[in-house]
């Protein structure tokens, strides 16, 4: 099928997927907001987003690949239910994923239909709420990024705010108070059908192992609407910090506030604990929150040096996660050719350095580049398997017969040999460059020259 949902060449309002034209555009707060959500152009934009993101099926098992066919039959009745305020979302499917620091995070995967409706809601509500958000809020907002938050944090330090109040909210997405959130939404939305639909999404059951548990709090991660709802709720916190004149950066539930003394920071941390508990019914995670020197904390994967210029560096945990990922990929690639292994590695490395391109300490990237080449030399040594194979491999790389023979029989393990002079001589940096292995340091320099 090549035709766009909601569009055909015959002049009929109903397109190939049943999307029909709505009554017209509306302004924020007007009773016909739901018609704007169900507008054909808005739905088509939402459809492209949902299908482009692909994603796993929800509790109904309907995959994205069959969604267009399903919509042709069922969309008219779904739209009628939306317009009449009678649409009931299905339960969301619980999926547990491991956290980098241990434990699990539960995602709630809506059905593909509910993802479509949530995306359509998001596109309308975002235009209503976005102008009200703080300039210091960076998460899940158009035109804003984690890197911008990190650069703002660096600026605050360079201005003399040498202490950070690093606040992490305890299980934030699991503990959002529905009544408080809905009251914040109702400040700008008056269409009862939209409010009722959002409430139903908040209360949709969570299915795990075939059993559905009812929910009275939280907005599970996994649906398109949850990030916007988190920003709506936490805007009260932003405004309180602004009222107090604080310099801060917030990315979702991760907030860093920059102050000029430890005493001021410790006092502020106590005040914020009370404010969040009383105003928003949220708890601060005491184990992950503190007033400290920024050089001892990490923020969105970065850290900052203790010097006055507060240079950006990659946090140790971020380096560890990359090396763990590379090791995993190399374990999977022991039977593959080196060229194929590098083809698998490169997208991971490009994405990683694309995010960490603002680091100002090149030693970490130089060390990673050297470590990556050593891991690949280790892979080559393992693949050669036995002495004769290793001798042949080294001779092919133009080592003398005597040196190749002695190196292959040195009795040391693969990791030792991968760092030894004979493997460095046989497989220098230019060897890996010729195979297309990217250099993190060189890629960072190119990104900075051509952002």
GROMACS .gro file of C-alpha atoms in nm:
model
  451
    1UNK     CA    1   0.000   0.000   0.000
    2UNK     CA    2   0.152   0.333  -0.100
    3UNK     CA    3  -0.131   0.577  -0.038
    4UNK     CA    4  -0.113   0.796   0.270
    5UNK     CA    5  -0.363   0.734   0.552
    6UNK     CA    6  -0.642   0.985   0.528
    7UNK     CA    7  -0.558   1.088   0.169
    8UNK     CA    8  -0.674   0.964  -0.169
    9UNK     CA    9  -0.725   1.104  -0.515
   10UNK     CA   10  -1.100   1.070  -0.533
   11UNK     CA   11  -1.202   1.370  -0.323
   12UNK     CA   12  -1.362   1.149  -0.056
   13UNK     CA   13  -1.296   1.262   0.303
   14UNK     CA   14  -1.227   0.906   0.406
   15UNK     CA   15  -0.880   0.788   0.309
   16UNK     CA   16  -0.735   0.442   0.275
   17UNK     CA   17  -0.716   0.405   0.652
   18UNK     CA   18  -1.048   0.564   0.738
   19UNK     CA   19  -0.917   0.898   0.868
   20UNK     CA   20  -1.176   1.168   0.803
   21UNK     CA   21  -1.157   1.544   0.807
   22UNK     CA   22  -1.240   1.708   1.139
   23UNK     CA   23  -1.465   2.007   1.194
   24UNK     CA   24  -1.175   2.251   1.199
   25UNK     CA   25  -0.877   2.383   1.391
   26UNK     CA   26  -0.927   2.507   1.744
   27UNK     CA   27  -0.746   2.720   1.997
   28UNK     CA   28  -0.628   2.604   2.337
   29UNK     CA   29  -0.906   2.561   2.589
   30UNK     CA   30  -1.199   2.556   2.346
   31UNK     CA   31  -1.453   2.274   2.393
   32UNK     CA   32  -1.373   2.135   2.044
   33UNK     CA   33  -1.015   2.040   2.128
   34UNK     CA   34  -1.091   1.674   2.067
   35UNK     CA   35  -1.185   1.757   1.706
   36UNK     CA   36  -0.835   1.904   1.665
   37UNK     CA   37  -0.687   1.581   1.799
   38UNK     CA   38  -0.894   1.379   1.550
   39UNK     CA   39  -0.816   1.612   1.260
   40UNK     CA   40  -0.706   1.421   0.951
   41UNK     CA   41  -0.374   1.605   0.909
   42UNK     CA   42  -0.292   1.568   1.278
   43UNK     CA   43  -0.370   1.196   1.266
   44UNK     CA   44  -0.165   1.143   0.953
   45UNK     CA   45   0.133   1.309   1.119
   46UNK     CA   46   0.083   1.090   1.426
   47UNK     CA   47   0.048   0.779   1.208
   48UNK     CA   48   0.379   0.844   1.032
   49UNK     CA   49   0.551   0.895   1.368
   50UNK     CA   50   0.414   0.576   1.523
   51UNK     CA   51   0.483   0.361   1.218
   52UNK     CA   52   0.830   0.512   1.181
   53UNK     CA   53   0.911   0.427   1.542
   54UNK     CA   54   0.789   0.073   1.484
   55UNK     CA   55   0.792  -0.067   1.836
   56UNK     CA   56   0.656  -0.388   1.982
   57UNK     CA   57   0.287  -0.486   1.986
   58UNK     CA   58   0.074  -0.414   2.291
   59UNK     CA   59  -0.160  -0.650   2.473
   60UNK     CA   60  -0.369  -0.708   2.158
   61UNK     CA   61  -0.071  -0.846   1.966
   62UNK     CA   62  -0.133  -0.616   1.665
   63UNK     CA   63   0.202  -0.533   1.500
   64UNK     CA   64   0.277  -0.205   1.329
   65UNK     CA   65   0.301  -0.385   0.994
   66UNK     CA   66  -0.071  -0.471   1.003
   67UNK     CA   67  -0.189  -0.142   1.150
   68UNK     CA   68  -0.289   0.029   0.822
   69UNK     CA   69  -0.511  -0.263   0.725
   70UNK     CA   70  -0.669  -0.262   1.072
   71UNK     CA   71  -0.740   0.112   1.054
   72UNK     CA   72  -0.927   0.079   0.722
   73UNK     CA   73  -1.191  -0.126   0.899
   74UNK     CA   74  -1.198   0.011   1.254
   75UNK     CA   75  -1.103   0.379   1.246
   76UNK     CA   76  -1.455   0.522   1.188
   77UNK     CA   77  -1.584   0.359   1.507
   78UNK     CA   78  -1.272   0.458   1.703
   79UNK     CA   79  -1.306   0.819   1.591
   80UNK     CA   80  -1.675   0.824   1.683
   81UNK     CA   81  -1.587   0.700   2.033
   82UNK     CA   82  -1.322   0.971   2.068
   83UNK     CA   83  -1.554   1.249   1.956
   84UNK     CA   84  -1.831   1.123   2.186
   85UNK     CA   85  -1.595   1.094   2.482
   86UNK     CA   86  -1.652   0.718   2.508
   87UNK     CA   87  -1.317   0.576   2.395
   88UNK     CA   88  -1.163   0.330   2.642
   89UNK     CA   89  -0.788   0.257   2.610
   90UNK     CA   90  -0.668  -0.099   2.640
   91UNK     CA   91  -0.435  -0.217   2.914
   92UNK     CA   92  -0.063  -0.156   2.867
   93UNK     CA   93   0.188  -0.439   2.846
   94UNK     CA   94   0.455  -0.442   3.118
   95UNK     CA   95   0.815  -0.489   3.003
   96UNK     CA   96   1.102  -0.486   3.251
   97UNK     CA   97   1.440  -0.366   3.127
   98UNK     CA   98   1.762  -0.364   3.333
   99UNK     CA   99   1.899  -0.032   3.456
  100UNK     CA  100   2.270   0.042   3.399
  101UNK     CA  101   2.325   0.079   3.774
  102UNK     CA  102   2.124  -0.232   3.864
  103UNK     CA  103   1.759  -0.310   3.917
  104UNK     CA  104   1.491  -0.286   3.651
  105UNK     CA  105   1.277  -0.016   3.496
  106UNK     CA  106   0.922  -0.110   3.400
  107UNK     CA  107   0.803   0.016   3.065
  108UNK     CA  108   0.435   0.021   2.977
  109UNK     CA  109   0.381  -0.060   2.608
  110UNK     CA  110   0.042   0.061   2.480
  111UNK     CA  111  -0.125  -0.098   2.180
  112UNK     CA  112  -0.033   0.055   1.847
  113UNK     CA  113  -0.378   0.218   1.830
  114UNK     CA  114  -0.331   0.379   2.169
  115UNK     CA  115   0.015   0.494   2.064
  116UNK     CA  116  -0.148   0.662   1.763
  117UNK     CA  117  -0.407   0.838   1.978
  118UNK     CA  118  -0.150   0.940   2.239
  119UNK     CA  119   0.075   1.079   1.966
  120UNK     CA  120  -0.216   1.274   1.819
  121UNK     CA  121  -0.293   1.411   2.167
  122UNK     CA  122   0.073   1.498   2.220
  123UNK     CA  123   0.093   1.702   1.901
  124UNK     CA  124  -0.200   1.919   2.004
  125UNK     CA  125  -0.122   1.947   2.375
  126UNK     CA  126   0.245   2.022   2.316
  127UNK     CA  127   0.158   2.339   2.126
  128UNK     CA  128  -0.062   2.444   2.418
  129UNK     CA  129   0.181   2.374   2.703
  130UNK     CA  130   0.521   2.431   2.542
  131UNK     CA  131   0.511   2.815   2.577
  132UNK     CA  132   0.450   2.777   2.952
  133UNK     CA  133   0.757   2.562   3.019
  134UNK     CA  134   1.075   2.692   3.181
  135UNK     CA  135   1.384   2.787   2.983
  136UNK     CA  136   1.575   2.566   3.226
  137UNK     CA  137   1.376   2.254   3.130
  138UNK     CA  138   1.549   2.051   2.858
  139UNK     CA  139   1.396   1.704   2.854
  140UNK     CA  140   1.148   1.580   2.592
  141UNK     CA  141   1.101   1.918   2.430
  142UNK     CA  142   1.128   2.014   2.063
  143UNK     CA  143   1.456   2.184   1.979
  144UNK     CA  144   1.610   2.098   2.316
  145UNK     CA  145   1.860   1.832   2.416
  146UNK     CA  146   2.059   1.682   2.699
  147UNK     CA  147   2.376   1.838   2.555
  148UNK     CA  148   2.222   2.184   2.589
  149UNK     CA  149   2.150   2.113   2.955
  150UNK     CA  150   2.510   2.004   3.011
  151UNK     CA  151   2.648   2.316   2.842
  152UNK     CA  152   2.420   2.534   3.056
  153UNK     CA  153   2.546   2.356   3.368
  154UNK     CA  154   2.903   2.429   3.264
  155UNK     CA  155   2.817   2.797   3.223
  156UNK     CA  156   2.673   2.814   3.574
  157UNK     CA  157   2.994   2.674   3.718
  158UNK     CA  158   3.208   2.915   3.521
  159UNK     CA  159   3.001   3.198   3.669
  160UNK     CA  160   3.115   3.097   4.017
  161UNK     CA  161   2.845   2.855   4.135
  162UNK     CA  162   3.083   2.585   4.253
  163UNK     CA  163   2.835   2.357   4.433
  164UNK     CA  164   2.554   2.151   4.287
  165UNK     CA  165   2.234   2.027   4.448
  166UNK     CA  166   2.184   1.708   4.250
  167UNK     CA  167   1.825   1.590   4.294
  168UNK     CA  168   1.686   1.259   4.174
  169UNK     CA  169   1.318   1.184   4.229
  170UNK     CA  170   1.229   0.849   4.380
  171UNK     CA  171   1.054   0.632   4.114
  172UNK     CA  172   0.907   0.945   3.961
  173UNK     CA  173   0.717   0.793   3.668
  174UNK     CA  174   0.569   0.526   3.897
  175UNK     CA  175   0.451   0.775   4.160
  176UNK     CA  176   0.294   1.064   3.972
  177UNK     CA  177  -0.021   1.168   4.155
  178UNK     CA  178  -0.307   1.156   3.906
  179UNK     CA  179  -0.523   1.419   4.076
  180UNK     CA  180  -0.241   1.672   4.097
  181UNK     CA  181  -0.137   1.610   3.736
  182UNK     CA  182  -0.494   1.642   3.606
  183UNK     CA  183  -0.541   1.969   3.794
  184UNK     CA  184  -0.232   2.107   3.615
  185UNK     CA  185  -0.360   1.994   3.277
  186UNK     CA  186  -0.702   2.146   3.348
  187UNK     CA  187  -0.541   2.488   3.390
  188UNK     CA  188  -0.509   2.506   3.011
  189UNK     CA  189  -0.745   2.238   2.877
  190UNK     CA  190  -1.121   2.267   2.926
  191UNK     CA  191  -1.249   2.005   2.681
  192UNK     CA  192  -1.395   1.743   2.917
  193UNK     CA  193  -1.348   1.467   2.659
  194UNK     CA  194  -0.974   1.530   2.638
  195UNK     CA  195  -0.938   1.545   3.016
  196UNK     CA  196  -1.136   1.224   3.053
  197UNK     CA  197  -0.924   1.049   2.789
  198UNK     CA  198  -0.597   1.151   2.955
  199UNK     CA  199  -0.728   1.028   3.291
  200UNK     CA  200  -0.820   0.696   3.132
  201UNK     CA  201  -0.469   0.661   2.991
  202UNK     CA  202  -0.325   0.732   3.334
  203UNK     CA  203  -0.547   0.466   3.490
  204UNK     CA  204  -0.512   0.201   3.218
  205UNK     CA  205  -0.429  -0.135   3.372
  206UNK     CA  206  -0.080  -0.286   3.357
  207UNK     CA  207  -0.073  -0.640   3.216
  208UNK     CA  208   0.200  -0.876   3.332
  209UNK     CA  209   0.194  -1.252   3.269
  210UNK     CA  210  -0.166  -1.231   3.153
  211UNK     CA  211  -0.292  -1.056   3.467
  212UNK     CA  212  -0.402  -0.691   3.468
  213UNK     CA  213  -0.323  -0.478   3.772
  214UNK     CA  214  -0.516  -0.157   3.822
  215UNK     CA  215  -0.315   0.162   3.874
  216UNK     CA  216  -0.392   0.455   4.099
  217UNK     CA  217  -0.071   0.653   4.043
  218UNK     CA  218   0.210   0.688   3.793
  219UNK     CA  219   0.244   0.750   3.421
  220UNK     CA  220   0.442   0.453   3.286
  221UNK     CA  221   0.727   0.517   3.046
  222UNK     CA  222   0.669   0.372   2.701
  223UNK     CA  223   0.379   0.577   2.565
  224UNK     CA  224   0.420   0.897   2.363
  225UNK     CA  225   0.225   1.109   2.612
  226UNK     CA  226   0.417   1.035   2.934
  227UNK     CA  227   0.715   1.270   2.871
  228UNK     CA  228   0.487   1.569   2.811
  229UNK     CA  229   0.281   1.488   3.121
  230UNK     CA  230   0.599   1.476   3.329
  231UNK     CA  231   0.696   1.825   3.213
  232UNK     CA  232   0.347   1.959   3.284
  233UNK     CA  233   0.362   1.829   3.641
  234UNK     CA  234   0.719   1.941   3.713
  235UNK     CA  235   0.665   2.294   3.580
  236UNK     CA  236   0.549   2.389   3.932
  237UNK     CA  237   0.895   2.289   4.056
  238UNK     CA  238   1.064   2.490   3.782
  239UNK     CA  239   0.863   2.799   3.871
  240UNK     CA  240   0.947   2.764   4.239
  241UNK     CA  241   1.319   2.750   4.161
  242UNK     CA  242   1.286   3.051   3.933
  243UNK     CA  243   1.093   3.242   4.200
  244UNK     CA  244   1.383   3.182   4.437
  245UNK     CA  245   1.631   3.303   4.176
  246UNK     CA  246   1.819   2.974   4.134
  247UNK     CA  247   2.029   2.864   3.838
  248UNK     CA  248   1.928   2.511   3.744
  249UNK     CA  249   1.899   2.254   3.466
  250UNK     CA  250   1.622   1.996   3.464
  251UNK     CA  251   1.598   1.701   3.229
  252UNK     CA  252   1.280   1.506   3.311
  253UNK     CA  253   1.313   1.403   3.677
  254UNK     CA  254   1.689   1.471   3.690
  255UNK     CA  255   1.752   1.823   3.823
  256UNK     CA  256   2.080   1.999   3.907
  257UNK     CA  257   2.070   2.332   4.094
  258UNK     CA  258   2.391   2.536   4.111
  259UNK     CA  259   2.472   2.743   4.421
  260UNK     CA  260   2.772   2.932   4.559
  261UNK     CA  261   2.825   2.752   4.891
  262UNK     CA  262   2.780   2.414   5.052
  263UNK     CA  263   2.569   2.560   5.331
  264UNK     CA  264   2.329   2.718   5.080
  265UNK     CA  265   2.307   2.392   4.889
  266UNK     CA  266   2.233   2.176   5.193
  267UNK     CA  267   1.965   2.419   5.305
  268UNK     CA  268   1.809   2.420   4.959
  269UNK     CA  269   1.806   2.040   4.944
  270UNK     CA  270   1.601   2.028   5.266
  271UNK     CA  271   1.364   2.295   5.135
  272UNK     CA  272   1.311   2.112   4.805
  273UNK     CA  273   1.239   1.788   4.988
  274UNK     CA  274   0.955   1.962   5.172
  275UNK     CA  275   0.828   2.149   4.866
  276UNK     CA  276   0.810   1.840   4.646
  277UNK     CA  277   0.643   1.628   4.912
  278UNK     CA  278   0.382   1.892   4.999
  279UNK     CA  279   0.308   2.045   4.658
  280UNK     CA  280   0.350   1.750   4.420
  281UNK     CA  281   0.346   1.442   4.650
  282UNK     CA  282   0.689   1.339   4.521
  283UNK     CA  283   0.983   1.200   4.715
  284UNK     CA  284   1.353   1.272   4.671
  285UNK     CA  285   1.577   0.967   4.634
  286UNK     CA  286   1.812   1.019   4.929
  287UNK     CA  287   2.068   0.768   4.805
  288UNK     CA  288   2.111   0.943   4.469
  289UNK     CA  289   2.065   1.307   4.574
  290UNK     CA  290   2.324   1.528   4.741
  291UNK     CA  291   2.487   1.868   4.767
  292UNK     CA  292   2.840   1.819   4.638
  293UNK     CA  293   3.117   1.946   4.416
  294UNK     CA  294   3.015   1.897   4.051
  295UNK     CA  295   3.340   1.712   3.979
  296UNK     CA  296   3.217   1.428   4.203
  297UNK     CA  297   2.876   1.397   4.035
  298UNK     CA  298   2.754   1.304   3.689
  299UNK     CA  299   2.483   1.480   3.491
  300UNK     CA  300   2.330   1.323   3.180
  301UNK     CA  301   2.640   1.110   3.124
  302UNK     CA  302   2.887   1.396   3.162
  303UNK     CA  303   3.094   1.524   3.451
  304UNK     CA  304   3.288   1.848   3.507
  305UNK     CA  305   3.646   1.900   3.614
  306UNK     CA  306   3.729   2.076   3.939
  307UNK     CA  307   3.930   2.353   3.770
  308UNK     CA  308   3.791   2.704   3.746
  309UNK     CA  309   3.716   2.664   3.376
  310UNK     CA  310   3.498   2.361   3.460
  311UNK     CA  311   3.584   2.154   3.155
  312UNK     CA  312   3.337   1.893   3.036
  313UNK     CA  313   3.442   1.531   3.054
  314UNK     CA  314   3.277   1.195   3.006
  315UNK     CA  315   3.159   1.041   3.334
  316UNK     CA  316   3.330   0.719   3.438
  317UNK     CA  317   2.999   0.529   3.430
  318UNK     CA  318   2.945   0.633   3.068
  319UNK     CA  319   3.289   0.504   2.971
  320UNK     CA  320   3.219   0.177   3.150
  321UNK     CA  321   2.888   0.131   2.968
  322UNK     CA  322   3.055   0.180   2.630
  323UNK     CA  323   3.335  -0.069   2.704
  324UNK     CA  324   3.078  -0.323   2.829
  325UNK     CA  325   2.878  -0.281   2.509
  326UNK     CA  326   3.187  -0.323   2.290
  327UNK     CA  327   3.290  -0.638   2.478
  328UNK     CA  328   2.943  -0.781   2.426
  329UNK     CA  329   2.953  -0.711   2.052
  330UNK     CA  330   3.300  -0.862   2.021
  331UNK     CA  331   3.195  -1.177   2.204
  332UNK     CA  332   2.914  -1.213   1.952
  333UNK     CA  333   3.159  -1.154   1.667
  334UNK     CA  334   3.425  -1.415   1.741
  335UNK     CA  335   3.321  -1.619   1.439
  336UNK     CA  336   3.282  -1.322   1.205
  337UNK     CA  337   3.535  -1.154   0.981
  338UNK     CA  338   3.708  -0.847   1.119
  339UNK     CA  339   3.548  -0.633   0.847
  340UNK     CA  340   3.199  -0.744   0.949
  341UNK     CA  341   3.278  -0.687   1.316
  342UNK     CA  342   3.390  -0.330   1.243
  343UNK     CA  343   3.071  -0.269   1.042
  344UNK     CA  344   2.872  -0.365   1.354
  345UNK     CA  345   3.088  -0.158   1.588
  346UNK     CA  346   3.094   0.166   1.389
  347UNK     CA  347   2.727   0.269   1.429
  348UNK     CA  348   2.755   0.219   1.806
  349UNK     CA  349   3.073   0.428   1.819
  350UNK     CA  350   2.930   0.704   1.599
  351UNK     CA  351   2.617   0.736   1.809
  352UNK     CA  352   2.818   0.741   2.130
  353UNK     CA  353   3.067   1.008   2.022
  354UNK     CA  354   2.784   1.208   1.864
  355UNK     CA  355   2.638   1.245   2.212
  356UNK     CA  356   2.972   1.297   2.390
  357UNK     CA  357   3.123   1.527   2.129
  358UNK     CA  358   3.137   1.815   2.377
  359UNK     CA  359   3.390   1.647   2.603
  360UNK     CA  360   3.697   1.865   2.654
  361UNK     CA  361   3.937   1.600   2.783
  362UNK     CA  362   4.085   1.419   2.484
  363UNK     CA  363   4.281   1.163   2.689
  364UNK     CA  364   3.968   0.954   2.744
  365UNK     CA  365   3.903   0.934   2.369
  366UNK     CA  366   4.267   0.855   2.289
  367UNK     CA  367   4.263   0.577   2.548
  368UNK     CA  368   3.937   0.438   2.412
  369UNK     CA  369   4.071   0.439   2.057
  370UNK     CA  370   4.377   0.245   2.171
  371UNK     CA  371   4.166   0.006   2.376
  372UNK     CA  372   3.933  -0.062   2.081
  373UNK     CA  373   4.223  -0.152   1.855
  374UNK     CA  374   4.366  -0.377   2.125
  375UNK     CA  375   4.032  -0.556   2.163
  376UNK     CA  376   4.028  -0.619   1.788
  377UNK     CA  377   4.386  -0.749   1.796
  378UNK     CA  378   4.277  -0.979   2.077
  379UNK     CA  379   3.993  -1.102   1.857
  380UNK     CA  380   4.236  -1.171   1.573
  381UNK     CA  381   4.467  -1.365   1.805
  382UNK     CA  382   4.178  -1.578   1.927
  383UNK     CA  383   4.054  -1.644   1.575
  384UNK     CA  384   4.396  -1.773   1.469
  385UNK     CA  385   4.348  -2.044   1.739
  386UNK     CA  386   4.681  -2.231   1.726
  387UNK     CA  387   5.051  -2.164   1.691
  388UNK     CA  388   5.077  -2.239   1.323
  389UNK     CA  389   4.779  -2.020   1.242
  390UNK     CA  390   4.923  -1.734   1.448
  391UNK     CA  391   5.262  -1.771   1.283
  392UNK     CA  392   5.099  -1.754   0.940
  393UNK     CA  393   4.889  -1.451   1.042
  394UNK     CA  394   5.193  -1.257   1.161
  395UNK     CA  395   5.401  -1.349   0.855
  396UNK     CA  396   5.121  -1.225   0.628
  397UNK     CA  397   5.149  -0.892   0.807
  398UNK     CA  398   5.518  -0.879   0.710
  399UNK     CA  399   5.682  -0.981   1.034
  400UNK     CA  400   5.998  -1.184   0.985
  401UNK     CA  401   5.960  -1.557   0.995
  402UNK     CA  402   6.170  -1.585   1.310
  403UNK     CA  403   5.980  -1.315   1.496
  404UNK     CA  404   5.644  -1.454   1.387
  405UNK     CA  405   5.744  -1.804   1.498
  406UNK     CA  406   5.870  -1.690   1.840
  407UNK     CA  407   5.573  -1.461   1.902
  408UNK     CA  408   5.323  -1.734   1.824
  409UNK     CA  409   5.489  -1.961   2.079
  410UNK     CA  410   5.538  -1.720   2.368
  411UNK     CA  411   5.288  -1.898   2.592
  412UNK     CA  412   5.104  -1.580   2.690
  413UNK     CA  413   4.727  -1.530   2.666
  414UNK     CA  414   4.528  -1.341   2.400
  415UNK     CA  415   4.497  -1.014   2.595
  416UNK     CA  416   4.871  -1.000   2.670
  417UNK     CA  417   4.955  -1.066   2.307
  418UNK     CA  418   4.705  -0.804   2.185
  419UNK     CA  419   4.912  -0.539   2.362
  420UNK     CA  420   5.253  -0.680   2.272
  421UNK     CA  421   5.489  -0.520   2.020
  422UNK     CA  422   5.452  -0.798   1.760
  423UNK     CA  423   5.072  -0.748   1.733
  424UNK     CA  424   5.110  -0.369   1.729
  425UNK     CA  425   5.367  -0.401   1.452
  426UNK     CA  426   5.153  -0.645   1.255
  427UNK     CA  427   4.827  -0.453   1.301
  428UNK     CA  428   4.904  -0.081   1.349
  429UNK     CA  429   4.646   0.195   1.353
  430UNK     CA  430   4.664   0.240   0.976
  431UNK     CA  431   4.555  -0.123   0.933
  432UNK     CA  432   4.229  -0.056   1.118
  433UNK     CA  433   4.188   0.281   0.946
  434UNK     CA  434   4.202   0.102   0.611
  435UNK     CA  435   3.925  -0.134   0.725
  436UNK     CA  436   3.707   0.167   0.815
  437UNK     CA  437   3.721   0.155   1.196
  438UNK     CA  438   3.629   0.503   1.311
  439UNK     CA  439   3.847   0.695   1.553
  440UNK     CA  440   3.648   0.850   1.838
  441UNK     CA  441   3.896   1.135   1.869
  442UNK     CA  442   3.907   1.209   1.496
  443UNK     CA  443   3.526   1.189   1.471
  444UNK     CA  444   3.487   1.433   1.759
  445UNK     CA  445   3.722   1.679   1.587
  446UNK     CA  446   3.522   1.656   1.264
  447UNK     CA  447   3.193   1.710   1.450
  448UNK     CA  448   3.333   2.019   1.618
  449UNK     CA  449   3.458   2.160   1.288
  450UNK     CA  450   3.130   2.086   1.110
  451UNK     CA  451   2.850   2.078   1.373
   0.00000   0.00000   0.00000
